[in-house]
Amino acid sequence: MRITNRTGAAALVAAAATYLVLALATGHSARAELPVDLTPPPADAALDVWKAAAGVVQAAGRAAVLDVRPADAYARYHLPGAESLPGASAEDVLAHARGRPFTLVYAGKDEVALRLVQEARRADPGARVHYLVDGARAWYLALALPVPLFAEAAPPAGYAEALAAAQAALSAPSPDRVASGVEALQTLARLDFRPDLLKAGGKAKAGGAKKKISGGCG
């Protein structure tokens, strides 16, 4: 075949276009696979469930997890390793936070936890004290509820393994579980597999019938 200036230029344009499409596709794929940064910012009082859990794991067994709800709510359901401090004051929180690299507070209402954390931070600006947004409910839905029973779709690949690894790291935090625990939480955050059959009132349609969430996590 005879190659002219015109056909040669056309070939170059086509090659460049193909390269651009491949580069964009590859770049998008690479960005999609970037691990989620779950490091809790020291300045942030409020943490979502993934950053809160990552903070506990990264503390390698030295975190303080403080449940300031009434004792009966703690008895029904509480975060792994949480200490019950019903009606705690900011001074109580700081006493438990002293010497800890990470302290997580949760309450029945976010405004209660926020007020405690703000008061504690004002009293000791260097304290690493945070609160869990949406409290025990957020933790339960993300890390304890059997989500596949309350979801329309099947779990994505890797979900079950990541959940098991995260639960293991959170039930017994230690230095040798930090890397695997954080990686598992990053996977769960990226997959974002939710119990989408749940209703706002705490009930779900599963298998054609309504089911109530157990655990008393409010």
JSON list of N, CA and C in Angstrom, two decimals, residues 51-124:
[
{"chain": "A", "resi": 51, "resn": "LYS", "atom": "N", "xyz": [-13.41, 6.15, 59.47]},
{"chain": "A", "resi": 51, "resn": "LYS", "atom": "CA", "xyz": [-12.26, 6.81, 60.09]},
{"chain": "A", "resi": 51, "resn": "LYS", "atom": "C", "xyz": [-12.20, 6.51, 61.58]},
{"chain": "A", "resi": 52, "resn": "ALA", "atom": "N", "xyz": [-13.36, 6.41, 62.21]},
{"chain": "A", "resi": 52, "resn": "ALA", "atom": "CA", "xyz": [-13.39, 6.06, 63.63]},
{"chain": "A", "resi": 52, "resn": "ALA", "atom": "C", "xyz": [-12.81, 4.66, 63.85]},
{"chain": "A", "resi": 53, "resn": "ALA", "atom": "N", "xyz": [-13.25, 3.72, 63.02]},
{"chain": "A", "resi": 53, "resn": "ALA", "atom": "CA", "xyz": [-12.74, 2.35, 63.14]},
{"chain": "A", "resi": 53, "resn": "ALA", "atom": "C", "xyz": [-11.25, 2.29, 62.83]},
{"chain": "A", "resi": 54, "resn": "ALA", "atom": "N", "xyz": [-10.82, 3.04, 61.83]},
{"chain": "A", "resi": 54, "resn": "ALA", "atom": "CA", "xyz": [-9.40, 3.06, 61.49]},
{"chain": "A", "resi": 54, "resn": "ALA", "atom": "C", "xyz": [-8.57, 3.63, 62.63]},
{"chain": "A", "resi": 55, "resn": "GLY", "atom": "N", "xyz": [-9.10, 4.65, 63.30]},
{"chain": "A", "resi": 55, "resn": "GLY", "atom": "CA", "xyz": [-8.39, 5.22, 64.44]},
{"chain": "A", "resi": 55, "resn": "GLY", "atom": "C", "xyz": [-8.20, 4.21, 65.55]},
{"chain": "A", "resi": 56, "resn": "VAL", "atom": "N", "xyz": [-9.23, 3.40, 65.80]},
{"chain": "A", "resi": 56, "resn": "VAL", "atom": "CA", "xyz": [-9.13, 2.35, 66.82]},
{"chain": "A", "resi": 56, "resn": "VAL", "atom": "C", "xyz": [-8.08, 1.32, 66.42]},
{"chain": "A", "resi": 57, "resn": "VAL", "atom": "N", "xyz": [-8.12, 0.89, 65.17]},
{"chain": "A", "resi": 57, "resn": "VAL", "atom": "CA", "xyz": [-7.16, -0.11, 64.69]},
{"chain": "A", "resi": 57, "resn": "VAL", "atom": "C", "xyz": [-5.74, 0.43, 64.74]},
{"chain": "A", "resi": 58, "resn": "GLN", "atom": "N", "xyz": [-5.55, 1.66, 64.27]},
{"chain": "A", "resi": 58, "resn": "GLN", "atom": "CA", "xyz": [-4.21, 2.25, 64.22]},
{"chain": "A", "resi": 58, "resn": "GLN", "atom": "C", "xyz": [-3.62, 2.48, 65.61]},
{"chain": "A", "resi": 59, "resn": "ALA", "atom": "N", "xyz": [-4.48, 2.61, 66.61]},
{"chain": "A", "resi": 59, "resn": "ALA", "atom": "CA", "xyz": [-3.99, 2.78, 67.98]},
{"chain": "A", "resi": 59, "resn": "ALA", "atom": "C", "xyz": [-3.43, 1.49, 68.55]},
{"chain": "A", "resi": 60, "resn": "ALA", "atom": "N", "xyz": [-3.65, 0.39, 67.87]},
{"chain": "A", "resi": 60, "resn": "ALA", "atom": "CA", "xyz": [-3.03, -0.91, 68.20]},
{"chain": "A", "resi": 60, "resn": "ALA", "atom": "C", "xyz": [-3.26, -1.33, 69.65]},
{"chain": "A", "resi": 61, "resn": "GLY", "atom": "N", "xyz": [-4.51, -1.23, 70.10]},
{"chain": "A", "resi": 61, "resn": "GLY", "atom": "CA", "xyz": [-4.84, -1.67, 71.45]},
{"chain": "A", "resi": 61, "resn": "GLY", "atom": "C", "xyz": [-4.75, -0.60, 72.51]},
{"chain": "A", "resi": 62, "resn": "ARG", "atom": "N", "xyz": [-4.38, 0.62, 72.12]},
{"chain": "A", "resi": 62, "resn": "ARG", "atom": "CA", "xyz": [-4.22, 1.70, 73.10]},
{"chain": "A", "resi": 62, "resn": "ARG", "atom": "C", "xyz": [-5.29, 2.77, 72.99]},
{"chain": "A", "resi": 63, "resn": "ALA", "atom": "N", "xyz": [-6.32, 2.52, 72.20]},
{"chain": "A", "resi": 63, "resn": "ALA", "atom": "CA", "xyz": [-7.41, 3.49, 72.06]},
{"chain": "A", "resi": 63, "resn": "ALA", "atom": "C", "xyz": [-8.34, 3.41, 73.27]},
{"chain": "A", "resi": 64, "resn": "ALA", "atom": "N", "xyz": [-8.99, 4.52, 73.57]},
{"chain": "A", "resi": 64, "resn": "ALA", "atom": "CA", "xyz": [-10.07, 4.55, 74.57]},
{"chain": "A", "resi": 64, "resn": "ALA", "atom": "C", "xyz": [-11.37, 4.75, 73.81]},
{"chain": "A", "resi": 65, "resn": "VAL", "atom": "N", "xyz": [-12.30, 3.83, 73.99]},
{"chain": "A", "resi": 65, "resn": "VAL", "atom": "CA", "xyz": [-13.62, 3.92, 73.36]},
{"chain": "A", "resi": 65, "resn": "VAL", "atom": "C", "xyz": [-14.64, 4.09, 74.48]},
{"chain": "A", "resi": 66, "resn": "LEU", "atom": "N", "xyz": [-15.31, 5.23, 74.50]},
{"chain": "A", "resi": 66, "resn": "LEU", "atom": "CA", "xyz": [-16.15, 5.61, 75.63]},
{"chain": "A", "resi": 66, "resn": "LEU", "atom": "C", "xyz": [-17.61, 5.72, 75.21]},
{"chain": "A", "resi": 67, "resn": "ASP", "atom": "N", "xyz": [-18.45, 4.89, 75.82]},
{"chain": "A", "resi": 67, "resn": "ASP", "atom": "CA", "xyz": [-19.89, 4.88, 75.57]},
{"chain": "A", "resi": 67, "resn": "ASP", "atom": "C", "xyz": [-20.56, 5.68, 76.68]},
{"chain": "A", "resi": 68, "resn": "VAL", "atom": "N", "xyz": [-21.08, 6.86, 76.34]},
{"chain": "A", "resi": 68, "resn": "VAL", "atom": "CA", "xyz": [-21.68, 7.72, 77.36]},
{"chain": "A", "resi": 68, "resn": "VAL", "atom": "C", "xyz": [-23.21, 7.62, 77.39]},
{"chain": "A", "resi": 69, "resn": "ARG", "atom": "N", "xyz": [-23.75, 6.61, 76.75]},
{"chain": "A", "resi": 69, "resn": "ARG", "atom": "CA", "xyz": [-25.20, 6.38, 76.78]},
{"chain": "A", "resi": 69, "resn": "ARG", "atom": "C", "xyz": [-25.60, 5.78, 78.13]},
{"chain": "A", "resi": 70, "resn": "PRO", "atom": "N", "xyz": [-26.88, 5.70, 78.42]},
{"chain": "A", "resi": 70, "resn": "PRO", "atom": "CA", "xyz": [-27.32, 5.01, 79.64]},
{"chain": "A", "resi": 70, "resn": "PRO", "atom": "C", "xyz": [-26.84, 3.56, 79.67]},
{"chain": "A", "resi": 71, "resn": "ALA", "atom": "N", "xyz": [-26.71, 3.02, 80.87]},
{"chain": "A", "resi": 71, "resn": "ALA", "atom": "CA", "xyz": [-26.16, 1.67, 81.04]},
{"chain": "A", "resi": 71, "resn": "ALA", "atom": "C", "xyz": [-26.97, 0.61, 80.32]},
{"chain": "A", "resi": 72, "resn": "ASP", "atom": "N", "xyz": [-28.30, 0.77, 80.26]},
{"chain": "A", "resi": 72, "resn": "ASP", "atom": "CA", "xyz": [-29.11, -0.25, 79.60]},
{"chain": "A", "resi": 72, "resn": "ASP", "atom": "C", "xyz": [-28.86, -0.28, 78.09]},
{"chain": "A", "resi": 73, "resn": "ALA", "atom": "N", "xyz": [-28.58, 0.88, 77.49]},
{"chain": "A", "resi": 73, "resn": "ALA", "atom": "CA", "xyz": [-28.24, 0.91, 76.07]},
{"chain": "A", "resi": 73, "resn": "ALA", "atom": "C", "xyz": [-26.91, 0.22, 75.82]},
{"chain": "A", "resi": 74, "resn": "TYR", "atom": "N", "xyz": [-25.96, 0.45, 76.72]},
{"chain": "A", "resi": 74, "resn": "TYR", "atom": "CA", "xyz": [-24.65, -0.22, 76.61]},
{"chain": "A", "resi": 74, "resn": "TYR", "atom": "C", "xyz": [-24.83, -1.74, 76.71]},
{"chain": "A", "resi": 75, "resn": "ALA", "atom": "N", "xyz": [-25.70, -2.18, 77.62]},
{"chain": "A", "resi": 75, "resn": "ALA", "atom": "CA", "xyz": [-25.91, -3.61, 77.81]},
{"chain": "A", "resi": 75, "resn": "ALA", "atom": "C", "xyz": [-26.51, -4.26, 76.57]},
{"chain": "A", "resi": 76, "resn": "ARG", "atom": "N", "xyz": [-27.36, -3.52, 75.86]},
{"chain": "A", "resi": 76, "resn": "ARG", "atom": "CA", "xyz": [-27.99, -4.09, 74.66]},
{"chain": "A", "resi": 76, "resn": "ARG", "atom": "C", "xyz": [-27.00, -4.22, 73.51]},
{"chain": "A", "resi": 77, "resn": "TYR", "atom": "N", "xyz": [-26.19, -3.20, 73.31]},
{"chain": "A", "resi": 77, "resn": "TYR", "atom": "CA", "xyz": [-25.18, -3.25, 72.24]},
{"chain": "A", "resi": 77, "resn": "TYR", "atom": "C", "xyz": [-24.15, -2.15, 72.48]},
{"chain": "A", "resi": 78, "resn": "HIS", "atom": "N", "xyz": [-22.90, -2.50, 72.29]},
{"chain": "A", "resi": 78, "resn": "HIS", "atom": "CA", "xyz": [-21.84, -1.50, 72.39]},
{"chain": "A", "resi": 78, "resn": "HIS", "atom": "C", "xyz": [-20.69, -1.88, 71.47]},
{"chain": "A", "resi": 79, "resn": "LEU", "atom": "N", "xyz": [-19.85, -0.90, 71.18]},
{"chain": "A", "resi": 79, "resn": "LEU", "atom": "CA", "xyz": [-18.69, -1.13, 70.31]},
{"chain": "A", "resi": 79, "resn": "LEU", "atom": "C", "xyz": [-17.70, -2.06, 71.00]},
{"chain": "A", "resi": 80, "resn": "PRO", "atom": "N", "xyz": [-16.93, -2.82, 70.24]},
{"chain": "A", "resi": 80, "resn": "PRO", "atom": "CA", "xyz": [-15.93, -3.71, 70.83]},
{"chain": "A", "resi": 80, "resn": "PRO", "atom": "C", "xyz": [-14.95, -2.93, 71.71]},
{"chain": "A", "resi": 81, "resn": "GLY", "atom": "N", "xyz": [-14.77, -3.41, 72.93]},
{"chain": "A", "resi": 81, "resn": "GLY", "atom": "CA", "xyz": [-13.81, -2.78, 73.83]},
{"chain": "A", "resi": 81, "resn": "GLY", "atom": "C", "xyz": [-14.26, -1.49, 74.46]},
{"chain": "A", "resi": 82, "resn": "ALA", "atom": "N", "xyz": [-15.52, -1.09, 74.23]},
{"chain": "A", "resi": 82, "resn": "ALA", "atom": "CA", "xyz": [-16.00, 0.18, 74.78]},
{"chain": "A", "resi": 82, "resn": "ALA", "atom": "C", "xyz": [-16.20, 0.09, 76.28]},
{"chain": "A", "resi": 83, "resn": "GLU", "atom": "N", "xyz": [-15.94, 1.21, 76.96]},
{"chain": "A", "resi": 83, "resn": "GLU", "atom": "CA", "xyz": [-16.17, 1.32, 78.39]},
{"chain": "A", "resi": 83, "resn": "GLU", "atom": "C", "xyz": [-17.42, 2.15, 78.62]},
{"chain": "A", "resi": 84, "resn": "SER", "atom": "N", "xyz": [-18.28, 1.68, 79.52]},
{"chain": "A", "resi": 84, "resn": "SER", "atom": "CA", "xyz": [-19.53, 2.38, 79.80]},
{"chain": "A", "resi": 84, "resn": "SER", "atom": "C", "xyz": [-19.30, 3.52, 80.78]},
{"chain": "A", "resi": 85, "resn": "LEU", "atom": "N", "xyz": [-19.61, 4.75, 80.33]},
{"chain": "A", "resi": 85, "resn": "LEU", "atom": "CA", "xyz": [-19.49, 5.95, 81.17]},
{"chain": "A", "resi": 85, "resn": "LEU", "atom": "C", "xyz": [-20.76, 6.79, 81.04]},
{"chain": "A", "resi": 86, "resn": "PRO", "atom": "N", "xyz": [-21.89, 6.28, 81.54]},
{"chain": "A", "resi": 86, "resn": "PRO", "atom": "CA", "xyz": [-23.14, 7.02, 81.37]},
{"chain": "A", "resi": 86, "resn": "PRO", "atom": "C", "xyz": [-23.06, 8.39, 82.04]},
{"chain": "A", "resi": 87, "resn": "GLY", "atom": "N", "xyz": [-23.50, 9.41, 81.30]},
{"chain": "A", "resi": 87, "resn": "GLY", "atom": "CA", "xyz": [-23.50, 10.76, 81.84]},
{"chain": "A", "resi": 87, "resn": "GLY", "atom": "C", "xyz": [-22.13, 11.34, 82.09]},
{"chain": "A", "resi": 88, "resn": "ALA", "atom": "N", "xyz": [-21.13, 10.89, 81.35]},
{"chain": "A", "resi": 88, "resn": "ALA", "atom": "CA", "xyz": [-19.75, 11.34, 81.58]},
{"chain": "A", "resi": 88, "resn": "ALA", "atom": "C", "xyz": [-19.61, 12.84, 81.34]},
{"chain": "A", "resi": 89, "resn": "SER", "atom": "N", "xyz": [-18.69, 13.45, 82.07]},
{"chain": "A", "resi": 89, "resn": "SER", "atom": "CA", "xyz": [-18.34, 14.85, 81.88]},
{"chain": "A", "resi": 89, "resn": "SER", "atom": "C", "xyz": [-17.11, 14.95, 80.99]},
{"chain": "A", "resi": 90, "resn": "ALA", "atom": "N", "xyz": [-16.78, 16.16, 80.57]},
{"chain": "A", "resi": 90, "resn": "ALA", "atom": "CA", "xyz": [-15.56, 16.36, 79.79]},
{"chain": "A", "resi": 90, "resn": "ALA", "atom": "C", "xyz": [-14.33, 15.95, 80.59]},
{"chain": "A", "resi": 91, "resn": "GLU", "atom": "N", "xyz": [-14.37, 16.19, 81.91]},
{"chain": "A", "resi": 91, "resn": "GLU", "atom": "CA", "xyz": [-13.26, 15.80, 82.77]},
{"chain": "A", "resi": 91, "resn": "GLU", "atom": "C", "xyz": [-13.10, 14.28, 82.80]},
{"chain": "A", "resi": 92, "resn": "ASP", "atom": "N", "xyz": [-14.23, 13.56, 82.82]},
{"chain": "A", "resi": 92, "resn": "ASP", "atom": "CA", "xyz": [-14.19, 12.10, 82.77]},
{"chain": "A", "resi": 92, "resn": "ASP", "atom": "C", "xyz": [-13.55, 11.62, 81.46]},
{"chain": "A", "resi": 93, "resn": "VAL", "atom": "N", "xyz": [-13.96, 12.25, 80.37]},
{"chain": "A", "resi": 93, "resn": "VAL", "atom": "CA", "xyz": [-13.41, 11.88, 79.06]},
{"chain": "A", "resi": 93, "resn": "VAL", "atom": "C", "xyz": [-11.91, 12.10, 79.03]},
{"chain": "A", "resi": 94, "resn": "LEU", "atom": "N", "xyz": [-11.46, 13.25, 79.51]},
{"chain": "A", "resi": 94, "resn": "LEU", "atom": "CA", "xyz": [-10.02, 13.55, 79.50]},
{"chain": "A", "resi": 94, "resn": "LEU", "atom": "C", "xyz": [-9.25, 12.61, 80.41]},
{"chain": "A", "resi": 95, "resn": "ALA", "atom": "N", "xyz": [-9.85, 12.22, 81.52]},
{"chain": "A", "resi": 95, "resn": "ALA", "atom": "CA", "xyz": [-9.16, 11.29, 82.42]},
{"chain": "A", "resi": 95, "resn": "ALA", "atom": "C", "xyz": [-8.90, 9.96, 81.73]},
{"chain": "A", "resi": 96, "resn": "HIS", "atom": "N", "xyz": [-9.85, 9.52, 80.91]},
{"chain": "A", "resi": 96, "resn": "HIS", "atom": "CA", "xyz": [-9.67, 8.25, 80.19]},
{"chain": "A", "resi": 96, "resn": "HIS", "atom": "C", "xyz": [-8.81, 8.43, 78.94]},
{"chain": "A", "resi": 97, "resn": "ALA", "atom": "N", "xyz": [-8.77, 9.66, 78.41]},
{"chain": "A", "resi": 97, "resn": "ALA", "atom": "CA", "xyz": [-7.98, 9.91, 77.20]},
{"chain": "A", "resi": 97, "resn": "ALA", "atom": "C", "xyz": [-6.51, 10.14, 77.49]},
{"chain": "A", "resi": 98, "resn": "ARG", "atom": "N", "xyz": [-6.19, 10.44, 78.73]},
{"chain": "A", "resi": 98, "resn": "ARG", "atom": "CA", "xyz": [-4.81, 10.79, 79.08]},
{"chain": "A", "resi": 98, "resn": "ARG", "atom": "C", "xyz": [-3.85, 9.64, 78.74]},
{"chain": "A", "resi": 99, "resn": "GLY", "atom": "N", "xyz": [-2.83, 9.96, 77.95]},
{"chain": "A", "resi": 99, "resn": "GLY", "atom": "CA", "xyz": [-1.84, 8.96, 77.57]},
{"chain": "A", "resi": 99, "resn": "GLY", "atom": "C", "xyz": [-2.26, 8.06, 76.42]},
{"chain": "A", "resi": 100, "resn": "ARG", "atom": "N", "xyz": [-3.44, 8.31, 75.88]},
{"chain": "A", "resi": 100, "resn": "ARG", "atom": "CA", "xyz": [-3.95, 7.49, 74.77]},
{"chain": "A", "resi": 100, "resn": "ARG", "atom": "C", "xyz": [-3.71, 8.20, 73.44]},
{"chain": "A", "resi": 101, "resn": "PRO", "atom": "N", "xyz": [-3.34, 7.45, 72.40]},
{"chain": "A", "resi": 101, "resn": "PRO", "atom": "CA", "xyz": [-3.14, 8.09, 71.09]},
{"chain": "A", "resi": 101, "resn": "PRO", "atom": "C", "xyz": [-4.44, 8.42, 70.38]},
{"chain": "A", "resi": 102, "resn": "PHE", "atom": "N", "xyz": [-5.55, 7.82, 70.83]},
{"chain": "A", "resi": 102, "resn": "PHE", "atom": "CA", "xyz": [-6.83, 8.00, 70.15]},
{"chain": "A", "resi": 102, "resn": "PHE", "atom": "C", "xyz": [-7.96, 7.69, 71.12]},
{"chain": "A", "resi": 103, "resn": "THR", "atom": "N", "xyz": [-8.92, 8.61, 71.21]},
{"chain": "A", "resi": 103, "resn": "THR", "atom": "CA", "xyz": [-10.09, 8.40, 72.07]},
{"chain": "A", "resi": 103, "resn": "THR", "atom": "C", "xyz": [-11.35, 8.66, 71.26]},
{"chain": "A", "resi": 104, "resn": "LEU", "atom": "N", "xyz": [-12.26, 7.71, 71.31]},
{"chain": "A", "resi": 104, "resn": "LEU", "atom": "CA", "xyz": [-13.52, 7.80, 70.56]},
{"chain": "A", "resi": 104, "resn": "LEU", "atom": "C", "xyz": [-14.69, 7.81, 71.53]},
{"chain": "A", "resi": 105, "resn": "VAL", "atom": "N", "xyz": [-15.52, 8.82, 71.42]},
{"chain": "A", "resi": 105, "resn": "VAL", "atom": "CA", "xyz": [-16.71, 8.96, 72.25]},
{"chain": "A", "resi": 105, "resn": "VAL", "atom": "C", "xyz": [-17.95, 8.75, 71.38]},
{"chain": "A", "resi": 106, "resn": "TYR", "atom": "N", "xyz": [-18.95, 8.06, 71.92]},
{"chain": "A", "resi": 106, "resn": "TYR", "atom": "CA", "xyz": [-20.22, 8.00, 71.20]},
{"chain": "A", "resi": 106, "resn": "TYR", "atom": "C", "xyz": [-21.37, 8.06, 72.19]},
{"chain": "A", "resi": 107, "resn": "ALA", "atom": "N", "xyz": [-22.47, 8.64, 71.73]},
{"chain": "A", "resi": 107, "resn": "ALA", "atom": "CA", "xyz": [-23.63, 8.86, 72.59]},
{"chain": "A", "resi": 107, "resn": "ALA", "atom": "C", "xyz": [-24.90, 8.48, 71.84]},
{"chain": "A", "resi": 108, "resn": "GLY", "atom": "N", "xyz": [-26.03, 8.57, 72.52]},
{"chain": "A", "resi": 108, "resn": "GLY", "atom": "CA", "xyz": [-27.31, 8.31, 71.86]},
{"chain": "A", "resi": 108, "resn": "GLY", "atom": "C", "xyz": [-27.67, 9.39, 70.87]},
{"chain": "A", "resi": 109, "resn": "LYS", "atom": "N", "xyz": [-27.17, 10.61, 71.10]},
{"chain": "A", "resi": 109, "resn": "LYS", "atom": "CA", "xyz": [-27.40, 11.73, 70.20]},
{"chain": "A", "resi": 109, "resn": "LYS", "atom": "C", "xyz": [-26.06, 12.40, 69.90]},
{"chain": "A", "resi": 110, "resn": "ASP", "atom": "N", "xyz": [-25.87, 12.76, 68.64]},
{"chain": "A", "resi": 110, "resn": "ASP", "atom": "CA", "xyz": [-24.59, 13.36, 68.24]},
{"chain": "A", "resi": 110, "resn": "ASP", "atom": "C", "xyz": [-24.30, 14.65, 68.98]},
{"chain": "A", "resi": 111, "resn": "GLU", "atom": "N", "xyz": [-25.35, 15.43, 69.28]},
{"chain": "A", "resi": 111, "resn": "GLU", "atom": "CA", "xyz": [-25.09, 16.71, 69.95]},
{"chain": "A", "resi": 111, "resn": "GLU", "atom": "C", "xyz": [-24.51, 16.53, 71.34]},
{"chain": "A", "resi": 112, "resn": "VAL", "atom": "N", "xyz": [-24.87, 15.42, 72.00]},
{"chain": "A", "resi": 112, "resn": "VAL", "atom": "CA", "xyz": [-24.30, 15.12, 73.32]},
{"chain": "A", "resi": 112, "resn": "VAL", "atom": "C", "xyz": [-22.81, 14.81, 73.18]},
{"chain": "A", "resi": 113, "resn": "ALA", "atom": "N", "xyz": [-22.48, 13.95, 72.23]},
{"chain": "A", "resi": 113, "resn": "ALA", "atom": "CA", "xyz": [-21.07, 13.59, 72.01]},
{"chain": "A", "resi": 113, "resn": "ALA", "atom": "C", "xyz": [-20.26, 14.80, 71.55]},
{"chain": "A", "resi": 114, "resn": "LEU", "atom": "N", "xyz": [-20.84, 15.61, 70.66]},
{"chain": "A", "resi": 114, "resn": "LEU", "atom": "CA", "xyz": [-20.14, 16.79, 70.17]},
{"chain": "A", "resi": 114, "resn": "LEU", "atom": "C", "xyz": [-19.82, 17.75, 71.31]},
{"chain": "A", "resi": 115, "resn": "ARG", "atom": "N", "xyz": [-20.78, 17.99, 72.18]},
{"chain": "A", "resi": 115, "resn": "ARG", "atom": "CA", "xyz": [-20.56, 18.91, 73.29]},
{"chain": "A", "resi": 115, "resn": "ARG", "atom": "C", "xyz": [-19.44, 18.40, 74.20]},
{"chain": "A", "resi": 116, "resn": "LEU", "atom": "N", "xyz": [-19.46, 17.12, 74.50]},
{"chain": "A", "resi": 116, "resn": "LEU", "atom": "CA", "xyz": [-18.42, 16.53, 75.35]},
{"chain": "A", "resi": 116, "resn": "LEU", "atom": "C", "xyz": [-17.04, 16.70, 74.73]},
{"chain": "A", "resi": 117, "resn": "VAL", "atom": "N", "xyz": [-16.95, 16.37, 73.45]},
{"chain": "A", "resi": 117, "resn": "VAL", "atom": "CA", "xyz": [-15.66, 16.44, 72.76]},
{"chain": "A", "resi": 117, "resn": "VAL", "atom": "C", "xyz": [-15.17, 17.88, 72.67]},
{"chain": "A", "resi": 118, "resn": "GLN", "atom": "N", "xyz": [-16.06, 18.80, 72.37]},
{"chain": "A", "resi": 118, "resn": "GLN", "atom": "CA", "xyz": [-15.65, 20.20, 72.29]},
{"chain": "A", "resi": 118, "resn": "GLN", "atom": "C", "xyz": [-15.16, 20.71, 73.64]},
{"chain": "A", "resi": 119, "resn": "GLU", "atom": "N", "xyz": [-15.85, 20.36, 74.71]},
{"chain": "A", "resi": 119, "resn": "GLU", "atom": "CA", "xyz": [-15.42, 20.79, 76.04]},
{"chain": "A", "resi": 119, "resn": "GLU", "atom": "C", "xyz": [-14.08, 20.17, 76.41]},
{"chain": "A", "resi": 120, "resn": "ALA", "atom": "N", "xyz": [-13.91, 18.90, 76.07]},
{"chain": "A", "resi": 120, "resn": "ALA", "atom": "CA", "xyz": [-12.64, 18.23, 76.36]},
{"chain": "A", "resi": 120, "resn": "ALA", "atom": "C", "xyz": [-11.50, 18.85, 75.58]},
{"chain": "A", "resi": 121, "resn": "ARG", "atom": "N", "xyz": [-11.75, 19.19, 74.33]},
{"chain": "A", "resi": 121, "resn": "ARG", "atom": "CA", "xyz": [-10.70, 19.80, 73.50]},
{"chain": "A", "resi": 121, "resn": "ARG", "atom": "C", "xyz": [-10.36, 21.21, 73.97]},
{"chain": "A", "resi": 122, "resn": "ARG", "atom": "N", "xyz": [-11.34, 21.93, 74.45]},
{"chain": "A", "resi": 122, "resn": "ARG", "atom": "CA", "xyz": [-11.04, 23.26, 74.98]},
{"chain": "A", "resi": 122, "resn": "ARG", "atom": "C", "xyz": [-10.18, 23.16, 76.23]},
{"chain": "A", "resi": 123, "resn": "ALA", "atom": "N", "xyz": [-10.48, 22.18, 77.06]},
{"chain": "A", "resi": 123, "resn": "ALA", "atom": "CA", "xyz": [-9.71, 22.01, 78.30]},
{"chain": "A", "resi": 123, "resn": "ALA", "atom": "C", "xyz": [-8.30, 21.49, 78.02]},
{"chain": "A", "resi": 124, "resn": "ASP", "atom": "N", "xyz": [-8.16, 20.67, 76.99]},
{"chain": "A", "resi": 124, "resn": "ASP", "atom": "CA", "xyz": [-6.85, 20.12, 76.63]},
{"chain": "A", "resi": 124, "resn": "ASP", "atom": "C", "xyz": [-6.75, 20.08, 75.10]}
]
